[in-house]
Coordinates of C-alpha atoms and ligand atoms in Angstrom, one line a residue:
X1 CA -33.0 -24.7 23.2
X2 CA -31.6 -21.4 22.6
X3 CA -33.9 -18.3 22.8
X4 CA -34.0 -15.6 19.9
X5 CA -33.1 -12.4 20.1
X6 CA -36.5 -11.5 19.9
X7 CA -37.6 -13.2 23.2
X8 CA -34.4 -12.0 24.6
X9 CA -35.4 -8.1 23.7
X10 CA -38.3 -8.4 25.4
X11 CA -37.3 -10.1 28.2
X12 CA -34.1 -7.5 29.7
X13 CA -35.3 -4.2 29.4
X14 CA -34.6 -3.2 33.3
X15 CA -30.8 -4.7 33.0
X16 CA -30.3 -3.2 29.6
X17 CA -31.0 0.3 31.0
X18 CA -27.7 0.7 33.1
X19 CA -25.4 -0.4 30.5
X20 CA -27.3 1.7 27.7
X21 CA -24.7 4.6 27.2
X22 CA -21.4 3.4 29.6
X23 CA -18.4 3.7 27.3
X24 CA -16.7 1.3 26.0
X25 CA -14.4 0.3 29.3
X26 CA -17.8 -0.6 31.0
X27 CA -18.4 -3.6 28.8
X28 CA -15.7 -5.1 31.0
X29 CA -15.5 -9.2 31.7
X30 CA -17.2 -8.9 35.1
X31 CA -20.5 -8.4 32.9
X32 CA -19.2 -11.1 30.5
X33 CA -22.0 -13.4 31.1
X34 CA -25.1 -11.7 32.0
X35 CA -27.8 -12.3 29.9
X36 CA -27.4 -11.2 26.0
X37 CA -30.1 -8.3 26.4
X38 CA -27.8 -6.8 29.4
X39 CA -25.8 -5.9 26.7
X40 CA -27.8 -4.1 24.2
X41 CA -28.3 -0.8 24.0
X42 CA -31.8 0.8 25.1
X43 CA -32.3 1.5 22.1
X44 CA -32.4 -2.4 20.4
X45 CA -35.5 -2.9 23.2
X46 CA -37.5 -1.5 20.8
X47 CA -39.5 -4.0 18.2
X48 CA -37.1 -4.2 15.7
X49 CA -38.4 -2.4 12.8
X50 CA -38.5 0.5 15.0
X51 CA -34.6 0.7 14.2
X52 CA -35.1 1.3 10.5
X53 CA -35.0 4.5 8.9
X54 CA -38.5 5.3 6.4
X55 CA -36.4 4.5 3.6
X56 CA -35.6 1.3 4.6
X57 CA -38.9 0.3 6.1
X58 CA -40.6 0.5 3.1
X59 CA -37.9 -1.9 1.6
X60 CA -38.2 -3.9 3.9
X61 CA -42.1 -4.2 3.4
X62 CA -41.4 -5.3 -0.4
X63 CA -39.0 -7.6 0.9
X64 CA -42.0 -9.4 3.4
X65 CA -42.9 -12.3 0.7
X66 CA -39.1 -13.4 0.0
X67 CA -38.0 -13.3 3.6
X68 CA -38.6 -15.2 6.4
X69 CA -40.5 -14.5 9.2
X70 CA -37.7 -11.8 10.9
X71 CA -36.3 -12.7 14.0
X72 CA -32.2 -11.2 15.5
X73 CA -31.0 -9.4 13.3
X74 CA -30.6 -9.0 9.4
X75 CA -26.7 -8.9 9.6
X76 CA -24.7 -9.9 12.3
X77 CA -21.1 -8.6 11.5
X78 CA -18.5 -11.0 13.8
X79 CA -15.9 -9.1 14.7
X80 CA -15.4 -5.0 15.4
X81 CA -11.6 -4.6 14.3
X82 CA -11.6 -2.2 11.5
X83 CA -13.2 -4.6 8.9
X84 CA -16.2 -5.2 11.2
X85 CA -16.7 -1.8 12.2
X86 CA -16.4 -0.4 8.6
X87 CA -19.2 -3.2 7.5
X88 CA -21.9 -2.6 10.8
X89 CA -21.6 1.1 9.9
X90 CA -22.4 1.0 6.1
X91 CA -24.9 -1.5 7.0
X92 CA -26.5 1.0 9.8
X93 CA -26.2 3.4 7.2
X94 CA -28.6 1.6 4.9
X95 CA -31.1 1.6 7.3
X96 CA -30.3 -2.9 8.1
X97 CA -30.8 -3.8 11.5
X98 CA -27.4 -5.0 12.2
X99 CA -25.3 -6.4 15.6
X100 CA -22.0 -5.9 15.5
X101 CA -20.7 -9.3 18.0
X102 CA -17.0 -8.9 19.5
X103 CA -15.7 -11.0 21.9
X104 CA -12.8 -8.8 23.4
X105 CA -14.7 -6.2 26.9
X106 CA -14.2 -3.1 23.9
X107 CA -13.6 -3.2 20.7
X108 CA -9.8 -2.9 20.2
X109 CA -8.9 -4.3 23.4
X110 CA -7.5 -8.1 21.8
X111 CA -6.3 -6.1 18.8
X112 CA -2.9 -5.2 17.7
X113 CA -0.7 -4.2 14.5
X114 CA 2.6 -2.2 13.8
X115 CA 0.9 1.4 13.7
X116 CA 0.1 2.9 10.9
X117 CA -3.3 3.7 9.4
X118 CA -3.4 4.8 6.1
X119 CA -6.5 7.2 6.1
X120 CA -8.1 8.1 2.1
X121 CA -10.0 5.1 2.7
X122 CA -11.9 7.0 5.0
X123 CA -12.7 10.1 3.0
X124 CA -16.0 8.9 1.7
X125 CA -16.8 7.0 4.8
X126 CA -16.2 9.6 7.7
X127 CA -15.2 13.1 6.0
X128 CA -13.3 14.7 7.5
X129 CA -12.1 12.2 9.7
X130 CA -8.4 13.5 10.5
X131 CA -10.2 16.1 12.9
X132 CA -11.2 13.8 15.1
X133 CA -9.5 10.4 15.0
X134 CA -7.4 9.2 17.7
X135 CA -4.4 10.0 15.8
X136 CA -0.9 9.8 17.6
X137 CA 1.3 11.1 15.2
X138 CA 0.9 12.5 11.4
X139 CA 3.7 10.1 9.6
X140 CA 6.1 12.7 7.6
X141 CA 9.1 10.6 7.6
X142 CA 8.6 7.6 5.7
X143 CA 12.2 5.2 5.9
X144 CA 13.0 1.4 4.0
X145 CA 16.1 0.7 5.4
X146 CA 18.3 -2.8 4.5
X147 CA 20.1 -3.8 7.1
X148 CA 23.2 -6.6 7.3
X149 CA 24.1 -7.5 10.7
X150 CA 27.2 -4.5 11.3
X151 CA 25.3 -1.9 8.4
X152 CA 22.6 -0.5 6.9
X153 CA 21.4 1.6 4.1
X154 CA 17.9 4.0 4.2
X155 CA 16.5 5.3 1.8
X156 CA 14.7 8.4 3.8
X157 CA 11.7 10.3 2.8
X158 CA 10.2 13.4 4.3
X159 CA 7.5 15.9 3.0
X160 CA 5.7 18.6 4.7
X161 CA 2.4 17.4 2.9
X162 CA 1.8 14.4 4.9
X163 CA 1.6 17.0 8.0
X164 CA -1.2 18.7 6.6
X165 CA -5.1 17.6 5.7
X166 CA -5.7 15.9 4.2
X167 CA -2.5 13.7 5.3
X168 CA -1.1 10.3 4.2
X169 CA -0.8 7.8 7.4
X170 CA -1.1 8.3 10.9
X171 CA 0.3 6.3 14.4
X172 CA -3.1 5.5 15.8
X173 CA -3.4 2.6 19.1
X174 CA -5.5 0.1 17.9
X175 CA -7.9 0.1 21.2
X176 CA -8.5 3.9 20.5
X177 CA -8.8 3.4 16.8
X178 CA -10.9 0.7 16.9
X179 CA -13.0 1.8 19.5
X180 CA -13.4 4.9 17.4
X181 CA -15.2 2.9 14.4
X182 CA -17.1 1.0 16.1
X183 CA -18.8 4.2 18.1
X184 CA -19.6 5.4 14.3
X185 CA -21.1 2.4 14.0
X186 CA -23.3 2.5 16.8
X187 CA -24.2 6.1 16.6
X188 CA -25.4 5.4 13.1
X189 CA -27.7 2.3 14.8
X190 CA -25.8 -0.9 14.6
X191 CA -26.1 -2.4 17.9
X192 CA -22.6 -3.4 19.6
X193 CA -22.1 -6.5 21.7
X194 CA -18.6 -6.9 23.6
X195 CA -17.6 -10.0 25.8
X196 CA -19.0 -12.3 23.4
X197 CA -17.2 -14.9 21.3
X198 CA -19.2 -16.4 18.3
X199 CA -17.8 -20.4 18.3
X200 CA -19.8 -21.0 14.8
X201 CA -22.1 -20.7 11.9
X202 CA -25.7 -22.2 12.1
X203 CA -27.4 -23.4 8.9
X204 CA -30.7 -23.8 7.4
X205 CA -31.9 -27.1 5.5
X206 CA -30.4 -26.4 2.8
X207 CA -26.5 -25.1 4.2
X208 CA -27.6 -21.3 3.9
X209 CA -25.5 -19.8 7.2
X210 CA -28.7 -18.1 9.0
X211 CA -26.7 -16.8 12.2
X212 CA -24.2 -17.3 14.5
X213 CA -23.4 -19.3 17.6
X214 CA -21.9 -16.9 20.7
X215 CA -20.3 -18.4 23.8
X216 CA -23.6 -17.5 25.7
X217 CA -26.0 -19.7 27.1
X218 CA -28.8 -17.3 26.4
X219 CA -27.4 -16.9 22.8
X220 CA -27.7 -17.7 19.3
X221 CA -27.9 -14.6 17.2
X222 CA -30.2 -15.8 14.0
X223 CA -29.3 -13.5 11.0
X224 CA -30.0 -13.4 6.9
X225 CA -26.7 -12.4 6.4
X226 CA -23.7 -12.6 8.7
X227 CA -20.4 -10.8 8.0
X228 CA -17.3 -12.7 8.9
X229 CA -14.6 -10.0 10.4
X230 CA -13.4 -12.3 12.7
X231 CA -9.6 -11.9 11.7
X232 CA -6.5 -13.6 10.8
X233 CA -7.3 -17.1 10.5
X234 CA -10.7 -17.1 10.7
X235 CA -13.0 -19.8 12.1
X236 CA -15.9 -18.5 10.4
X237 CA -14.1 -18.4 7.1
X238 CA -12.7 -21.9 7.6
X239 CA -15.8 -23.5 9.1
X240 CA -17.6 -22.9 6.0
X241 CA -15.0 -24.0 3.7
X242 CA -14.3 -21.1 2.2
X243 CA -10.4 -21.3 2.4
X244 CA -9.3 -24.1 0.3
X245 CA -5.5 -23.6 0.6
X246 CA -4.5 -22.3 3.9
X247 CA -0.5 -22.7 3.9
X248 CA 1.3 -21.9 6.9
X249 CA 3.7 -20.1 4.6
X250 CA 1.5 -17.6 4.3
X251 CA 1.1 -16.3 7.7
X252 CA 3.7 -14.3 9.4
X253 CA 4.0 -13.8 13.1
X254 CA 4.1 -10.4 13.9
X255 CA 5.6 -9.4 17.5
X256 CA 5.6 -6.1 19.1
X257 CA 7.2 -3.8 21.7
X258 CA 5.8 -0.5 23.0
X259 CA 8.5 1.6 24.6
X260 CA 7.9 4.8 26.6
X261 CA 10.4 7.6 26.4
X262 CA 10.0 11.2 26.8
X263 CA 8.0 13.1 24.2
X264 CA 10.8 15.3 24.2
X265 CA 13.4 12.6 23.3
X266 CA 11.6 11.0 20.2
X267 CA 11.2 14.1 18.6
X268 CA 14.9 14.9 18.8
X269 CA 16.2 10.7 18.1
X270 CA 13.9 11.1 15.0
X271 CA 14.5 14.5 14.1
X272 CA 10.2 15.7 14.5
X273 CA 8.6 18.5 15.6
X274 CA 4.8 18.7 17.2
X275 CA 2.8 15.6 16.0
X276 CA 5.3 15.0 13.0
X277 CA 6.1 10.8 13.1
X278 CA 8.5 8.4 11.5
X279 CA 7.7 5.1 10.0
X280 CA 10.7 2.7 9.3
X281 CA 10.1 -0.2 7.9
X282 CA 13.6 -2.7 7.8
X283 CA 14.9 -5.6 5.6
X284 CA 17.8 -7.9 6.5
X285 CA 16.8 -8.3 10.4
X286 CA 15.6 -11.6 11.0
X287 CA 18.4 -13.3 10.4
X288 CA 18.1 -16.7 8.9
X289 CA 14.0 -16.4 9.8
X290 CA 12.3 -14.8 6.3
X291 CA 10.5 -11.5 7.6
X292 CA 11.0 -7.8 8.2
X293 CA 11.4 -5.4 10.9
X294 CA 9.4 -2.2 12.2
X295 CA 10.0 1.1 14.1
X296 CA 6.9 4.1 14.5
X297 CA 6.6 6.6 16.6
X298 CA 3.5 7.6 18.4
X299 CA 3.8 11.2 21.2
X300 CA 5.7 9.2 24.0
X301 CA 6.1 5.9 22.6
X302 CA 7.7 3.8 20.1
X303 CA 6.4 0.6 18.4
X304 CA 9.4 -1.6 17.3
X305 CA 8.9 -4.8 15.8
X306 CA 9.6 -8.3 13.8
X307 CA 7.3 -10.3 11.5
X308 CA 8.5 -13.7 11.0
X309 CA 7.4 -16.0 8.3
X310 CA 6.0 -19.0 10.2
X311 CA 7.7 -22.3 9.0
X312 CA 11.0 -20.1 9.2
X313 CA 10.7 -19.3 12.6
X314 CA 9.5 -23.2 13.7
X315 CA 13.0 -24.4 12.3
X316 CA 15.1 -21.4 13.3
X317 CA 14.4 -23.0 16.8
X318 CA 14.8 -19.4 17.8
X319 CA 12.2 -17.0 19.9
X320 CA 10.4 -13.8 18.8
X321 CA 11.9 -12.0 21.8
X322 CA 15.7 -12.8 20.8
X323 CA 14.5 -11.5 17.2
X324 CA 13.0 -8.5 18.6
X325 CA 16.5 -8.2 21.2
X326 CA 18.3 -8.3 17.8
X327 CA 17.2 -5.4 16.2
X328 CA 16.8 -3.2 18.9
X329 CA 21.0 -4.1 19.4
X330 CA 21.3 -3.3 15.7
X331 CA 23.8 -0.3 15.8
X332 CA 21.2 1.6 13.5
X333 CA 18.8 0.7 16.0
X334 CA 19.6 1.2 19.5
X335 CA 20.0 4.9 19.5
X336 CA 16.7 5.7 18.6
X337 CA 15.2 3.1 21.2
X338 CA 18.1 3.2 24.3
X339 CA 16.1 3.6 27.7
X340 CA 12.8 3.4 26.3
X341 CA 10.5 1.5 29.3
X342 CA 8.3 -1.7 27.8
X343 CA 5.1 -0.8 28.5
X344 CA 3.7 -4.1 26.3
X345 CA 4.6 -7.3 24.4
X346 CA 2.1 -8.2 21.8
X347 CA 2.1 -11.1 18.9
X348 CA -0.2 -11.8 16.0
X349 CA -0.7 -13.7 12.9
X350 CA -0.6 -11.8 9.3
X351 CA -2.1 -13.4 6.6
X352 CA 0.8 -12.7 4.4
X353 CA 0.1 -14.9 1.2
X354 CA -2.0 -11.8 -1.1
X355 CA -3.6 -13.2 -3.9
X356 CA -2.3 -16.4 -4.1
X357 CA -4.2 -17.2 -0.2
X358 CA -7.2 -15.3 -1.3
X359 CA -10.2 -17.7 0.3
X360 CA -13.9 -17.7 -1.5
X361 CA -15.7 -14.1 -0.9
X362 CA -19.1 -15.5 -0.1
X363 CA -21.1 -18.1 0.4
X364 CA -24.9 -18.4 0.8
X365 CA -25.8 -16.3 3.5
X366 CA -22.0 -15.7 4.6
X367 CA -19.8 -12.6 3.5
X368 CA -16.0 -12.4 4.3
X369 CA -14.0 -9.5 4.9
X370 CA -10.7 -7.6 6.3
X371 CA -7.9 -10.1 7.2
X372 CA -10.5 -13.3 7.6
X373 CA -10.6 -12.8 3.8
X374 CA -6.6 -12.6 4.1
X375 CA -6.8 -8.7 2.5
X376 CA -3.8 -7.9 4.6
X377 CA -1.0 -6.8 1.5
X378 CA 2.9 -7.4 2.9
X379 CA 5.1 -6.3 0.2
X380 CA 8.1 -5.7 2.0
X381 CA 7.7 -1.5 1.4
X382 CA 4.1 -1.9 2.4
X383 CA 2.3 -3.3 5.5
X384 CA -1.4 -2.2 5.1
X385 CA -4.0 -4.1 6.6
X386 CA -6.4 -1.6 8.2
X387 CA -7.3 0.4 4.9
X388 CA -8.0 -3.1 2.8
X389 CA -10.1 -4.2 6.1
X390 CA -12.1 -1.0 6.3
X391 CA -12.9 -1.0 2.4
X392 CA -13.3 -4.5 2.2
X393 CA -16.0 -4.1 5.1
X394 CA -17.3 -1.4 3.9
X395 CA -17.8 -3.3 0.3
X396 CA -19.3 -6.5 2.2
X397 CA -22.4 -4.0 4.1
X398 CA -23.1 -2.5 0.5
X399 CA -23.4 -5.9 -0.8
X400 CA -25.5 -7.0 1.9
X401 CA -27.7 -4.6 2.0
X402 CA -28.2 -4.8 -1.9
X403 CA -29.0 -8.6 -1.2
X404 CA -31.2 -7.8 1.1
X405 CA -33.1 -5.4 -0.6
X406 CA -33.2 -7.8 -3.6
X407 CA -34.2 -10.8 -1.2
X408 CA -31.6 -12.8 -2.8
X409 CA -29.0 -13.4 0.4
X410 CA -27.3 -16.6 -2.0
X411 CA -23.9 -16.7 -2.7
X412 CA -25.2 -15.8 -6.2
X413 CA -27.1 -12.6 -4.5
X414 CA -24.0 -11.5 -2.4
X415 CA -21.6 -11.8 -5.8
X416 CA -22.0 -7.9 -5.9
X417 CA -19.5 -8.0 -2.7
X418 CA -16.5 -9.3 -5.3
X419 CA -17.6 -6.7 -7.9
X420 CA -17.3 -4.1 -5.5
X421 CA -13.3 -5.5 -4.7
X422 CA -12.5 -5.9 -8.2
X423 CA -13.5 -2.6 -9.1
X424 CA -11.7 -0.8 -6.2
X425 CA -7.8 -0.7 -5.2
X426 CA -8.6 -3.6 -2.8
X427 CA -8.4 -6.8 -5.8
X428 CA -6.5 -4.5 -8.0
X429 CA -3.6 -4.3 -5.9
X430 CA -3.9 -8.0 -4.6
X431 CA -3.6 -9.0 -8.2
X432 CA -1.1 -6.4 -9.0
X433 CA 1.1 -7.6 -6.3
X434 CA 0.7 -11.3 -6.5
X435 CA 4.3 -11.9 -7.0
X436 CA 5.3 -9.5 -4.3
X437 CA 5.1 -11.6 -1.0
X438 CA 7.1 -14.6 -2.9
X439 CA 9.5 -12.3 -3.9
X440 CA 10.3 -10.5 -0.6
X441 CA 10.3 -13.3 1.6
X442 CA 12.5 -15.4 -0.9
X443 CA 16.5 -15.5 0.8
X444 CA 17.7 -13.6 -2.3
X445 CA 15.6 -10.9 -1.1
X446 CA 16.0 -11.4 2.7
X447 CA 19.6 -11.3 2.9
X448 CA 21.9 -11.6 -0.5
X449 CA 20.4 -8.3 -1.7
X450 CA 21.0 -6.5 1.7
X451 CA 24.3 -7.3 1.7
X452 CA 25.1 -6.7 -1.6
X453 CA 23.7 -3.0 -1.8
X454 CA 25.3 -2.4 2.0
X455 CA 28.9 -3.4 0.8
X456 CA 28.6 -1.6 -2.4
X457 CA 27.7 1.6 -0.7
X458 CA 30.3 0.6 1.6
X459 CA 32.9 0.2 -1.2
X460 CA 31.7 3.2 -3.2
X461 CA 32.4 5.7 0.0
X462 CA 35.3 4.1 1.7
X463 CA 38.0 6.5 0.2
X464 CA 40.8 4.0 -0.6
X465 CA 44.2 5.9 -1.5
X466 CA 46.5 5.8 -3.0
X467 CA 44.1 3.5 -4.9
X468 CA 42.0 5.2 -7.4
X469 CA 38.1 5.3 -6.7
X470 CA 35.9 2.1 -7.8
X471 CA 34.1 1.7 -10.8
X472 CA 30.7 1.1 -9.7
X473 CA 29.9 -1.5 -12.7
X474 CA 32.9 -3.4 -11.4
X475 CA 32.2 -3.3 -7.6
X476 CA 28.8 -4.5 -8.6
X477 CA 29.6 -7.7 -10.4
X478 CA 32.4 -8.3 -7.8
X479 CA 29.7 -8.2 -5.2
X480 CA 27.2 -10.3 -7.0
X481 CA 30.3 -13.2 -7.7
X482 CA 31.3 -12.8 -3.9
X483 CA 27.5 -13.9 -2.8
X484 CA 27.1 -15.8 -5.4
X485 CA 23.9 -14.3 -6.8
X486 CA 23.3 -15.7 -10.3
X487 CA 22.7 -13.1 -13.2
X488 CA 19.9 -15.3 -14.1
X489 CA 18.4 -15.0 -10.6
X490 CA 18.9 -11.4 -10.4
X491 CA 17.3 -11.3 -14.2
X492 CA 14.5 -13.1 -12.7
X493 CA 14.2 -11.0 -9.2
X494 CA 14.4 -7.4 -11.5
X495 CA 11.3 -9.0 -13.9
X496 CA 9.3 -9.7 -11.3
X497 CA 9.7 -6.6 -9.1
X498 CA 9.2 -5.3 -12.0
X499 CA 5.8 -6.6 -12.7
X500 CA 4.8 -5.7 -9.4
X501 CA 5.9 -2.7 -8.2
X502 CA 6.5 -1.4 -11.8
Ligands
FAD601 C1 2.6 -6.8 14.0 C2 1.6 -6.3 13.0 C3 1.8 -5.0 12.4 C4 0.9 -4.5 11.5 N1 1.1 -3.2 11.1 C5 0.1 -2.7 10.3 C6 0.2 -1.3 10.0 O1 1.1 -0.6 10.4 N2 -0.8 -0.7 9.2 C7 -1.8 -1.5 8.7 O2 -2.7 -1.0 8.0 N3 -1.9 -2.8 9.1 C8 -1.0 -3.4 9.9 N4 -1.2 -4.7 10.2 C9 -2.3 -5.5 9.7 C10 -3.6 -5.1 10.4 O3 -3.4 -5.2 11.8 C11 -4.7 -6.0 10.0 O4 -4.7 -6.2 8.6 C12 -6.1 -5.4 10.4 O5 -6.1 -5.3 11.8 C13 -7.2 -6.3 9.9 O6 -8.4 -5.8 10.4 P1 -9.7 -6.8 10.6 O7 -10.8 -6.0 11.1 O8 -9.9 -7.6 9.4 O9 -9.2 -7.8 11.7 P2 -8.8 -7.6 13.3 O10 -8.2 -6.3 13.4 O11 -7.9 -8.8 13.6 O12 -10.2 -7.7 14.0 C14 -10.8 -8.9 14.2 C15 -11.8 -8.7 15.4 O13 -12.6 -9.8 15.5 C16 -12.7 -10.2 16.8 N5 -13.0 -11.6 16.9 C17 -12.2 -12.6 16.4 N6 -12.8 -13.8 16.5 C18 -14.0 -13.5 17.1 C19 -15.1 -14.4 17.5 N7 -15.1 -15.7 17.3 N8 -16.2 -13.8 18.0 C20 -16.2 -12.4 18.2 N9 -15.2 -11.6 17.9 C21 -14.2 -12.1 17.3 C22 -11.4 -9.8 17.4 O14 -11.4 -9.7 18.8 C23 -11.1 -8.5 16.7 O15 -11.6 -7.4 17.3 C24 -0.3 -5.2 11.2 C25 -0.5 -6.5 11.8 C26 0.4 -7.0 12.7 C27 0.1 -8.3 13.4

């Protein structure tokens, strides 16, 4: 049988010693499976209580009837990507003895997305965060450009307010990012375990999730509430039914390049000075494969990109690479990336759906957040992930810790969790949006509209004398009969962009 945590404290407090304070690149997969204790800080060899600030110890005491005998942990959060990170450190916070399980050697180090992190979600969490996040590049330049496959059209935005604090978005890598969180995590008392994979839920007699299952032989992790922040597709999510229509539709796969190139160089292809970046996000790329493209600069490298809608790509027959090879040879393209050196090639599911995907919040004894909840908003101008996961993690440890303190960890108990979303930008933009992903990825969207705006503007500026210049009403309805775009479609498309972006 497995051993608690408990037993497991007391047993590794010589091991535990060396690995105390080594940074994050020590948790490396040589150490992978040594005992569970090897991995926990010095600190969490203390009894447990000894973790909890006054405040919450005497909680806890008026808590002693309704709980049971306390063993692990009271929250284990699966998962330190930003969701997971932004959940173990509110939970810290509260003064809730809380393990923070991630399977990758550091937190960050399986983890990947375009580039961008949108910071205001961190204002109440970390003031003051811009001075001292990883932060590559302060984005200034914010680009939607359509594309057909020999034009394109951008509609380019720059401010000098975006370079200052409190700032908009940021280039931040996603192993120094997340490694980042999760240190504020720790430092505020969550204890962080790397190298481990959790492979499922265990229950009590009556279903109530009351822990994990890790990879370890030494380790079960026992816990009254666990936070699932496991990620796109989430086991944790699934294995307690809390998804009841997961369509492949509604995932993307998103596929990455990292080019070097000379600081130098990206500040004069993109027209930046000192830590000024560009974010580009392009429509019309995929070709017949429903998705977008992606271009951001961090100091010496660039991030280029495709996400491709998943039943799109099956049929195309054709391979993310060729995709990727496609836009980087679009003429708009290959100037800003020629001679940049691929320093990695990355892939990952999005859960693209929005509202319509939207799994059950909780269950008894289970919370889940970040893109295991699918709170990843693709809206073809948008691609925000990070700032839904950290404020949906964030919500999940407040509503833990409330259940906690009431002694109610039920479904019923943990309902303050949804509360929390509904009354923040998180459900208010899911619901806002709803039409939004449909809409983007629909073939109107993907290519007729592209290359209806492209040869319009074409039209409009190619100077045709001795013919008199077009009237634009007239070049439009000539280019809506020559794709064959229905009124009534267009009608339609309007409405609903309308009703979401509106
Ligand atoms: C190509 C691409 C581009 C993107 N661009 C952007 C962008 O520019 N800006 C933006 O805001 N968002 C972007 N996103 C979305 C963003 O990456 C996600 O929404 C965000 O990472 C979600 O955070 P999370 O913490 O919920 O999940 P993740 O970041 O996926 O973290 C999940 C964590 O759980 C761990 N884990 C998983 N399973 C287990 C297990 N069984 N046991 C232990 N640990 C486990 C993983 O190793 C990982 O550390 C992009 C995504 C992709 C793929």
């Amino acid at each position: 049988m497995a051993e608690t945590v408990p037993s497991l404290l007391a047993q590794g407090a010589a091991a535990t010693r060396a690995a105390a304070h080594l940074p994050p690149a020590a948790h490396l997969p040589s150490v992978a499976h040594l005992p569970l204790a090897a991995h926990l800080p010095l600190a969490a060899h203390l009894p447990l209580a000894a973790h909890l600030p006054p405040a919450a110890q005497s909680a806890d005491a008026t808590q002693s009837a309704t709980r049971p005998a306390a063993e692990g942990f009271d929250v284990v959060v699966v998962g330190a990507g930003p969701a997971g990170s932004a959940a173990a450190l509110t939970l810290a916070r509260a003064g809730v003895r809380v393990c923070l399980v991630e399977r990758g050697p550091f937190p960050g180090a399986k983890n990947m997305y375009g580039g961008v992190l949108y910071g205001r979600v961190l204002d109440g969490l970390l003031p003051g965060w811009w001075q001292e996040a990883p932060v590559q590049r302060w984005v200034t330049r914010r680009a939607t450009m359509v594309v057909t496959p020999t034009q394109s059209l951008t509609v380019d935005f720059r401010t000098t307010a975006w370079g200052e604090p409190p700032y908009n978005g940021a280039t931040v890598y996603r192993s120094d990012l997340d490694a980042w969180l999760a240190a504020k995590a720790e430092a505020a008392g969550a204890v962080l375990l790397c190298s481990t994979t959790v492979t499922g839920l265990t229950r009590g007699p009556t279903g109530q999730v009351t822990g994990v299952r890790t990879d370890r032989p030494d380790g079960d992790l026992p816990a009254r509430v666990v936070v699932a922040c496991d990620g796109v597709n989430s086991l944790l999510a699934k294995e307690a039914g809390l998804y009841r229509h997961p369509e492949p539709e509604h995932f993307t796969l998103g596929v990455k390049e990292v080019l070097a190139l000379p600081r130098q160089d990206i500040e004069a292809r993109f027209g930046l000075a000192g830590r000024e970046g560009t974010d580009i996000e392009i429509l019309g790329c995929t070709g017949d494969v429903p998705g977008g493209g992606f271009l951001y600069t961090n100091l010496d490298t660039i991030a280029v990109g495709v996400v491709l809608q998943l039943p799109g790509l099956a049929s195309s027959g054709r391979r993310p690479e060729e995709l990727i090879a496609g836009l980087k040879a679009h003429p708009a393209v290959a100037p800003l990336v020629v001679g940049g050196q691929l320093k990695e090639y990355s892939a990952h599911l999005i859960p693209e759906g929005g509202w319509d995907m939207l799994p059950d919040l909780a269950a008894d004894g289970l919370l889940v957040a970040g893109d295991a909840a699918a709170l990843c908003l693709a809206t073809g101008i948008w691609l925000e992930g990070v700032n839904y996961a950290i404020a949906s993690g964030a919500a999940a440890g407040e509503a833990a810790a409330a259940a906690l303190a009431s002694g109610d960890t039920s479904a019923a108990g943990l309902a303050g969790y949804r509360h929390r979303l509904e009354s923040s930008f998180v459900l208010a933009d899911f619901k806002r949006l709803r039409r939004a992903p449909g809409l983007v990825l629909s073939e109107r969207v993907q290519r007729r509209y592209p290359q209806i705006a492209c040869n319009l503007v074409e039209r409009l500026f190619t100077v045709d004398n001795p013919n008199p210049k077009p009237r634009l009403l007239a070049a439009g309805r000539a280019e809506l009969r020559r794709s064959a775009v229905r009124a009534r479609d267009l009608a339609r498309d309007a409405w609903t962009a309308l009703r979401a972006f509106g």
